[in-house]
Short mmCIF file of C-alpha atoms in Angstrom, two decimals:
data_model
loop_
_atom_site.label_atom_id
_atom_site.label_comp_id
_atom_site.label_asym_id
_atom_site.label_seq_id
_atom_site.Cartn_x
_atom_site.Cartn_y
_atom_site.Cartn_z
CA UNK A 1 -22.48 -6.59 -1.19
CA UNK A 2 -20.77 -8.52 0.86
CA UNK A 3 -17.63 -11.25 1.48
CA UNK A 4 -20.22 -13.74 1.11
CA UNK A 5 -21.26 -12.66 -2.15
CA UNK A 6 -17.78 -12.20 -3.57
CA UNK A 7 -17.76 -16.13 -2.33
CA UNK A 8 -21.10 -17.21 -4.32
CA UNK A 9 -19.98 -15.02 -7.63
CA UNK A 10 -16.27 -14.92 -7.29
CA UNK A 11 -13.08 -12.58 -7.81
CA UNK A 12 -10.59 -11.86 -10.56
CA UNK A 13 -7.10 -11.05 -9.06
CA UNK A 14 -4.95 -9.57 -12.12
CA UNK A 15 -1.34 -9.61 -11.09
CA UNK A 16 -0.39 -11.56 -8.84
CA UNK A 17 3.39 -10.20 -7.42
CA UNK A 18 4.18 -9.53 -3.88
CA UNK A 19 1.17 -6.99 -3.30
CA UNK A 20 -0.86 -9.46 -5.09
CA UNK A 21 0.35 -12.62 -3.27
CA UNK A 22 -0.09 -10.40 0.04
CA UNK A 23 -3.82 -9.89 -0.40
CA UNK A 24 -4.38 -13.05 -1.68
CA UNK A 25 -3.09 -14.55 1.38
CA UNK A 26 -4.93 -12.60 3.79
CA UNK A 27 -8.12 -13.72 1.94
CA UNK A 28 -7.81 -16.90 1.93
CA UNK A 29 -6.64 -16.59 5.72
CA UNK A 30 -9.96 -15.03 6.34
CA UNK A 31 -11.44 -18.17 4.83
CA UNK A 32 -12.38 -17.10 1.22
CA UNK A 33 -12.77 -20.44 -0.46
CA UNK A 34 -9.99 -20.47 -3.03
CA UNK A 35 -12.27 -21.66 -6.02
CA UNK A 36 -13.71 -18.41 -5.92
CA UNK A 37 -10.47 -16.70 -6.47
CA UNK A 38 -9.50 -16.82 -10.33
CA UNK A 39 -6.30 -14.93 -10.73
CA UNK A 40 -4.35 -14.18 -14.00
CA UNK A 41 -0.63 -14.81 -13.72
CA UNK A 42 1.85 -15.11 -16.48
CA UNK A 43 4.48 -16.36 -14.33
CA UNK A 44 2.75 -18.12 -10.73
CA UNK A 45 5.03 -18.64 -8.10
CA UNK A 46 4.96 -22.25 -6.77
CA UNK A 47 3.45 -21.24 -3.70
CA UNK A 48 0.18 -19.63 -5.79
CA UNK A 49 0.10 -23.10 -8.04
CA UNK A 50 -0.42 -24.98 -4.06
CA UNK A 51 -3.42 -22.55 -3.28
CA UNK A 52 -5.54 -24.45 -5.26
CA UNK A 53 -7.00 -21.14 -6.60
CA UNK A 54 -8.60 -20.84 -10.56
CA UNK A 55 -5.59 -20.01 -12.13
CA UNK A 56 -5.13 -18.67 -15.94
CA UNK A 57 -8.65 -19.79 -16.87
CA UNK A 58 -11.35 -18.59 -18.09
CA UNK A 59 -12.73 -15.78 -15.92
CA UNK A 60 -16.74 -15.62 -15.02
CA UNK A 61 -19.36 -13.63 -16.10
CA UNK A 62 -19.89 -11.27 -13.56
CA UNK A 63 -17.42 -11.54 -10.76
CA UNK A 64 -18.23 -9.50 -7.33
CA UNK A 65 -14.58 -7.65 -7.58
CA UNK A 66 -12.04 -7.56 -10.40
CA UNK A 67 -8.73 -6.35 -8.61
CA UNK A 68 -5.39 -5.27 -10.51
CA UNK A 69 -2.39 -5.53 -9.21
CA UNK A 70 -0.13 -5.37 -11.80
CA UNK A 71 2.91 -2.26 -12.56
CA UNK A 72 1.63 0.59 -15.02
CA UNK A 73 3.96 -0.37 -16.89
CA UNK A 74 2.46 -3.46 -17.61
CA UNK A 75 -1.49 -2.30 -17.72
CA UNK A 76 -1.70 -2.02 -21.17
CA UNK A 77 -0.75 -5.79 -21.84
CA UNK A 78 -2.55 -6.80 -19.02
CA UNK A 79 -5.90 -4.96 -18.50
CA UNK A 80 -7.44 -6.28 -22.17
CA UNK A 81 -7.85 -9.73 -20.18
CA UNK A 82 -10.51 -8.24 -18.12
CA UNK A 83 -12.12 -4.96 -19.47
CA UNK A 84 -15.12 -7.39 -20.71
CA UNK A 85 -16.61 -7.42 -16.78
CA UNK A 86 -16.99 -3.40 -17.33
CA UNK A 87 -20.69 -2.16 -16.96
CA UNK A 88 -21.75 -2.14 -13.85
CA UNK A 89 -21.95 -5.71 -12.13
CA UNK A 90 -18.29 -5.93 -10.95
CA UNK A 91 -16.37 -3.29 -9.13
CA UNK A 92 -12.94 -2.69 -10.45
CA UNK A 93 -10.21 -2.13 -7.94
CA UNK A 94 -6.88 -0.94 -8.82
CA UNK A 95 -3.26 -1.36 -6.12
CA UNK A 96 -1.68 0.37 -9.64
CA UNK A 97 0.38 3.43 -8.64
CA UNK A 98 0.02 6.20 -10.84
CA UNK A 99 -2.89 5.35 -13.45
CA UNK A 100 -5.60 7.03 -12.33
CA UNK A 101 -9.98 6.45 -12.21
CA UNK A 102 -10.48 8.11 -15.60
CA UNK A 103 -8.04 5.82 -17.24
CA UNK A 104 -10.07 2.72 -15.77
CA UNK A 105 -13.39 4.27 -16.88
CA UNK A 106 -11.78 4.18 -20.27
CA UNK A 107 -10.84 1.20 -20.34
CA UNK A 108 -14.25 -0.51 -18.80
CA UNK A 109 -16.48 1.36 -20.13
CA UNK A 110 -19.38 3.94 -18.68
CA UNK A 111 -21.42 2.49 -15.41
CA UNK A 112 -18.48 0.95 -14.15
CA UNK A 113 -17.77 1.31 -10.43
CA UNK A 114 -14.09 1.49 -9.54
CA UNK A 115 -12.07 2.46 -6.37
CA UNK A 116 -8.25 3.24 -6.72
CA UNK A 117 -6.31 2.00 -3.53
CA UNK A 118 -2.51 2.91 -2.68
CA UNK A 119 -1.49 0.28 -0.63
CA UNK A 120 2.11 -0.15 0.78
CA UNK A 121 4.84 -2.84 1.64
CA UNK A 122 4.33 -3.48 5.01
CA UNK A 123 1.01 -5.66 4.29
CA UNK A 124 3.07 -8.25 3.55
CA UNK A 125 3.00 -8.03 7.37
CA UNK A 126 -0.20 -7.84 7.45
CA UNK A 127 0.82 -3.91 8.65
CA UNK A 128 0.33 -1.97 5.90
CA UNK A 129 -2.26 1.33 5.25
CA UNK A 130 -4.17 1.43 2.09
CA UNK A 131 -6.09 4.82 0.75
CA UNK A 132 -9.38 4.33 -1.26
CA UNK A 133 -11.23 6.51 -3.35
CA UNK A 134 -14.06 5.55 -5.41
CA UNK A 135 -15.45 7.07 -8.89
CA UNK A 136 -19.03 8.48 -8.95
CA UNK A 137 -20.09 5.09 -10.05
CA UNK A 138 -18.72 3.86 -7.07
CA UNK A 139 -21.92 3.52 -4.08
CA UNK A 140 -20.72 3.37 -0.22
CA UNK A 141 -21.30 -0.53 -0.67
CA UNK A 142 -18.60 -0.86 -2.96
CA UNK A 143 -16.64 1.32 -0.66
CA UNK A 144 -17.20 -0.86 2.17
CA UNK A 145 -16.38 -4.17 0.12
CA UNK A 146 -13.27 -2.47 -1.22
CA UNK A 147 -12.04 -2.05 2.16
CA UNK A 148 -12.89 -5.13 3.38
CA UNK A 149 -10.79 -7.25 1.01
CA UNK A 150 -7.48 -4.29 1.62
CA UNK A 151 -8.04 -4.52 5.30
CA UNK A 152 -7.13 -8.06 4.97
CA UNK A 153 -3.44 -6.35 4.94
CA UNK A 154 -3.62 -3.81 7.44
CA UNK A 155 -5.59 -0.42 7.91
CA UNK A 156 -7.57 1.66 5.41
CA UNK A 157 -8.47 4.84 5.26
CA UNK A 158 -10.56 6.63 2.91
CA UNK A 159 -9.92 9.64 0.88
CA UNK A 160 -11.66 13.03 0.10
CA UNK A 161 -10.54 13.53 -3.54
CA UNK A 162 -8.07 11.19 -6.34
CA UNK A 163 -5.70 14.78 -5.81
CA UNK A 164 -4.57 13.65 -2.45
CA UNK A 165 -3.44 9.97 -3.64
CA UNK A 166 -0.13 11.95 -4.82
CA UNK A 167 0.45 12.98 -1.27
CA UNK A 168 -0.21 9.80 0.03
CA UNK A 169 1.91 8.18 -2.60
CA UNK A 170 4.90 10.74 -1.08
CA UNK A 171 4.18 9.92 2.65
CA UNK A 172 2.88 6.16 2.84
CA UNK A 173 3.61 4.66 -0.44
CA UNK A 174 6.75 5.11 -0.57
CA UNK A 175 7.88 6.12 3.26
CA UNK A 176 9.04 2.63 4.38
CA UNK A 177 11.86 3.53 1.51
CA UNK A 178 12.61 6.60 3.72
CA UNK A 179 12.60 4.20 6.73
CA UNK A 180 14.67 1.39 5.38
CA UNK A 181 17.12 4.34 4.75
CA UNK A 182 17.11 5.64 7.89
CA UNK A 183 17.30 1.94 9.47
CA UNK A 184 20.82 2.16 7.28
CA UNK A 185 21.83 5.35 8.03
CA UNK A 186 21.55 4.62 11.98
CA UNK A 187 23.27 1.39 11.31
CA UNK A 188 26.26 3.34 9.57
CA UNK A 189 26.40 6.03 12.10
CA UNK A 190 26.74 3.51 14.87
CA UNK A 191 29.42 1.62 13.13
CA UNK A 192 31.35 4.93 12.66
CA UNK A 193 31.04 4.84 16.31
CA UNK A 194 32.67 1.93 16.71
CA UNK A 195 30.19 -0.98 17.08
CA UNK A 196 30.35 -3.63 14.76
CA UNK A 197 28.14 -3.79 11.69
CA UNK A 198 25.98 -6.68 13.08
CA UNK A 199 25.49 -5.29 16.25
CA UNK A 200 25.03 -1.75 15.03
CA UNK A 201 22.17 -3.05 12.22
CA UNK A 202 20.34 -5.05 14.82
CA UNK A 203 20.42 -2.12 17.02
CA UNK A 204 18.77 0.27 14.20
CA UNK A 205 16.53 -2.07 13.20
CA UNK A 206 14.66 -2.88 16.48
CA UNK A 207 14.82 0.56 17.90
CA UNK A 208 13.10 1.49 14.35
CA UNK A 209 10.57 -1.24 14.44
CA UNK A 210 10.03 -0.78 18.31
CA UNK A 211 9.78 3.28 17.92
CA UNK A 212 7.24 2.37 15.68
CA UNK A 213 5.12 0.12 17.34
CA UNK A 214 4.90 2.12 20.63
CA UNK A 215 3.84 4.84 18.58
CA UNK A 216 0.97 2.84 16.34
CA UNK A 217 -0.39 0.61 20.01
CA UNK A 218 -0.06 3.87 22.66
CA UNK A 219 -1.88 6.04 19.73
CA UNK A 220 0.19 8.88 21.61
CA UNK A 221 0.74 11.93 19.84
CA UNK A 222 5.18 11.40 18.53
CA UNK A 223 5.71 14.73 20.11
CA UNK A 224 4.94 13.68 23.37
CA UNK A 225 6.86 10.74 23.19
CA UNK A 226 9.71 12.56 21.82
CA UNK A 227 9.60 14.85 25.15
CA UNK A 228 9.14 11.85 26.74
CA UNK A 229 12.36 10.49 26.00
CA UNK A 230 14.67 14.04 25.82
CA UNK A 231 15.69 14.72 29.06
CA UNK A 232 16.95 18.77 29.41
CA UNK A 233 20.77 18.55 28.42
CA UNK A 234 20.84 15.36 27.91
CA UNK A 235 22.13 12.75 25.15
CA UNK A 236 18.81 12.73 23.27
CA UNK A 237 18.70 16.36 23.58
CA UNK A 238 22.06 16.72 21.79
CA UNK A 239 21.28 14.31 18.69
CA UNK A 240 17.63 16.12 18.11
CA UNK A 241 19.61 19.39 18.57
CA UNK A 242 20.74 18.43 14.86
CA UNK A 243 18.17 16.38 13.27
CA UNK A 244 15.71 19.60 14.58
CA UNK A 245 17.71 22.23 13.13
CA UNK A 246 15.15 24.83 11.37
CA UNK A 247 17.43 24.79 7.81
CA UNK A 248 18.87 21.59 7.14
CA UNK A 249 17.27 19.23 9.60
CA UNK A 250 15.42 16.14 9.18
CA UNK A 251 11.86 18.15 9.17
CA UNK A 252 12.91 20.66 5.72
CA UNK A 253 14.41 17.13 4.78
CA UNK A 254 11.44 14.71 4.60
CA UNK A 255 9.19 18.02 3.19
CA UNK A 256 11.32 17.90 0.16
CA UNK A 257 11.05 13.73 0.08
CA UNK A 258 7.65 13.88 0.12
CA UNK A 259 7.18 16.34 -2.45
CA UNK A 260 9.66 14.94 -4.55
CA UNK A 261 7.77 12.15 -4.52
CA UNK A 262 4.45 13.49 -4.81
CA UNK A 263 5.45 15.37 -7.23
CA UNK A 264 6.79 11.74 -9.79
CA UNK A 265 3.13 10.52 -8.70
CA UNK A 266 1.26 13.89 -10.35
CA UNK A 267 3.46 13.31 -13.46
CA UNK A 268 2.44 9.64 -13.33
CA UNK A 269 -0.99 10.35 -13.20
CA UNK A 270 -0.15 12.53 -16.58
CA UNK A 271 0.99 9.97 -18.63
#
């Protein structure tokens, strides 16, 4: 299966928010014809009505991919509008944090191939990461298509085992929350420095953003380019002498993050 084929027999697109909107786009960029898009959207932005997509109609038969991308909050209103393509001819693929395969299964019925994805914000970038893992229904074609369509947002990855989508959850789902934070906190420190708020957010931000990027195009390991930037008794040397502290420095810090958040995912997954 292929992007041709979701072309010739089309693709549902439940939920269509920001995550939703971000996929979409990158489709449709790649030059999926939007008539084979049919997405179900209580409440279309005006920029979705203009994409001249099938919008709140009737869905067909056997669509190549059936995609949700709604809250779990919201699945069990939603997900009725769509559990008839279950059985085996479309491949369900779920963005939804926390609801995991077996609930899909459930609600689809037995044959049905689906891969669960955890996405995060920065696709609407286009620089996202997405995990994948499929059910045992799922064959290493559907695998392939599923990351096709996510890599229209940025990388993907594949997983061993549903298990480690909590840990992923902790460390890419929600980490550009941690970095946002840390973009304010090195804004705040700098303006209890003395620079002014502007000036001390614009530095924070780029120095984040630029960090970042060296790191993701050098494909160096961080280490080395943390050593590669602390020079012995120097200024940099000083401020890591605090965020590297053994007991209450940033390392023990993001450990707990992630776990904390990790931790909301398992409980999710729960119900």
């Amino acid at each position: 299966m292929a992007l041709d084929e979701v072309a010739a027999r089309g693709l549902v697109l439940l939920g269509c928010g920001k995550m939703g909107s971000a996929l979409l786009r990158g489709w449709l960029d790649r030059g999926l014809p939007p008539g084979a898009v049919h997405v179900i959207e209580p409440r279309p932005s005006e920029w979705l009505q203009g994409t001249g997509v099938a919008l709140n109609v009737p869905l067909p038969e056997a669509p190549a991919v059936a995609l949700v991308a709604v809250k779990p909050q919201m699945m069990g209103e939603a997900l009725p509008a769509m559990t008839s393509l279950g059985g085996g001819r479309t491949l369900v693929v779920s963005i939804a944090a926390g609801t995991p395969l077996r609930a899909f299964e459930a609600a689809f019925g037995a044959g049905t191939p689906v891969v669960r994805a955890m996405p995060n914000t920065p696709a609407a970038v286009g620089k996202g990461i997405t995990a994948i893992i499929g059910n045992a229904e799922a064959s290493e074609a559907h695998l392939a298509l599923a990351e096709s369509l996510l890599s229209a947002v940025g990388e993907v990855v594949r997983l061993e085992s549903e298990g480690q989508l909590d840990a992923v959850t902790g460390v890419s789902g929600s980490g550009p929350a941690y970095v946002f934070h840390l973009i304010e906190a090195l804004a705040a420190a700098g303006e209890a420095e003395g620079l002014a708020p502007e000036l001390s957010l614009r530095l924070a931000r780029t120095t984040v953003a630029g960090a970042g990027a060296l790191a993701q195009e050098t494909g160096t390991d961080p280490a080395q380019l943390r050593r590669d930037v602390t020079s012995p008794n120097g200024t940099t040397q000083a401020g890591l002498g605090v965020l590297m502290d053994e007991q209450v420095g940033l390392g023990q810090l993001i450990r707990r993050t992630v776990r904390a958040a990790a931790a909301r995912s398992e409980e999710l997954g729960r119900g």
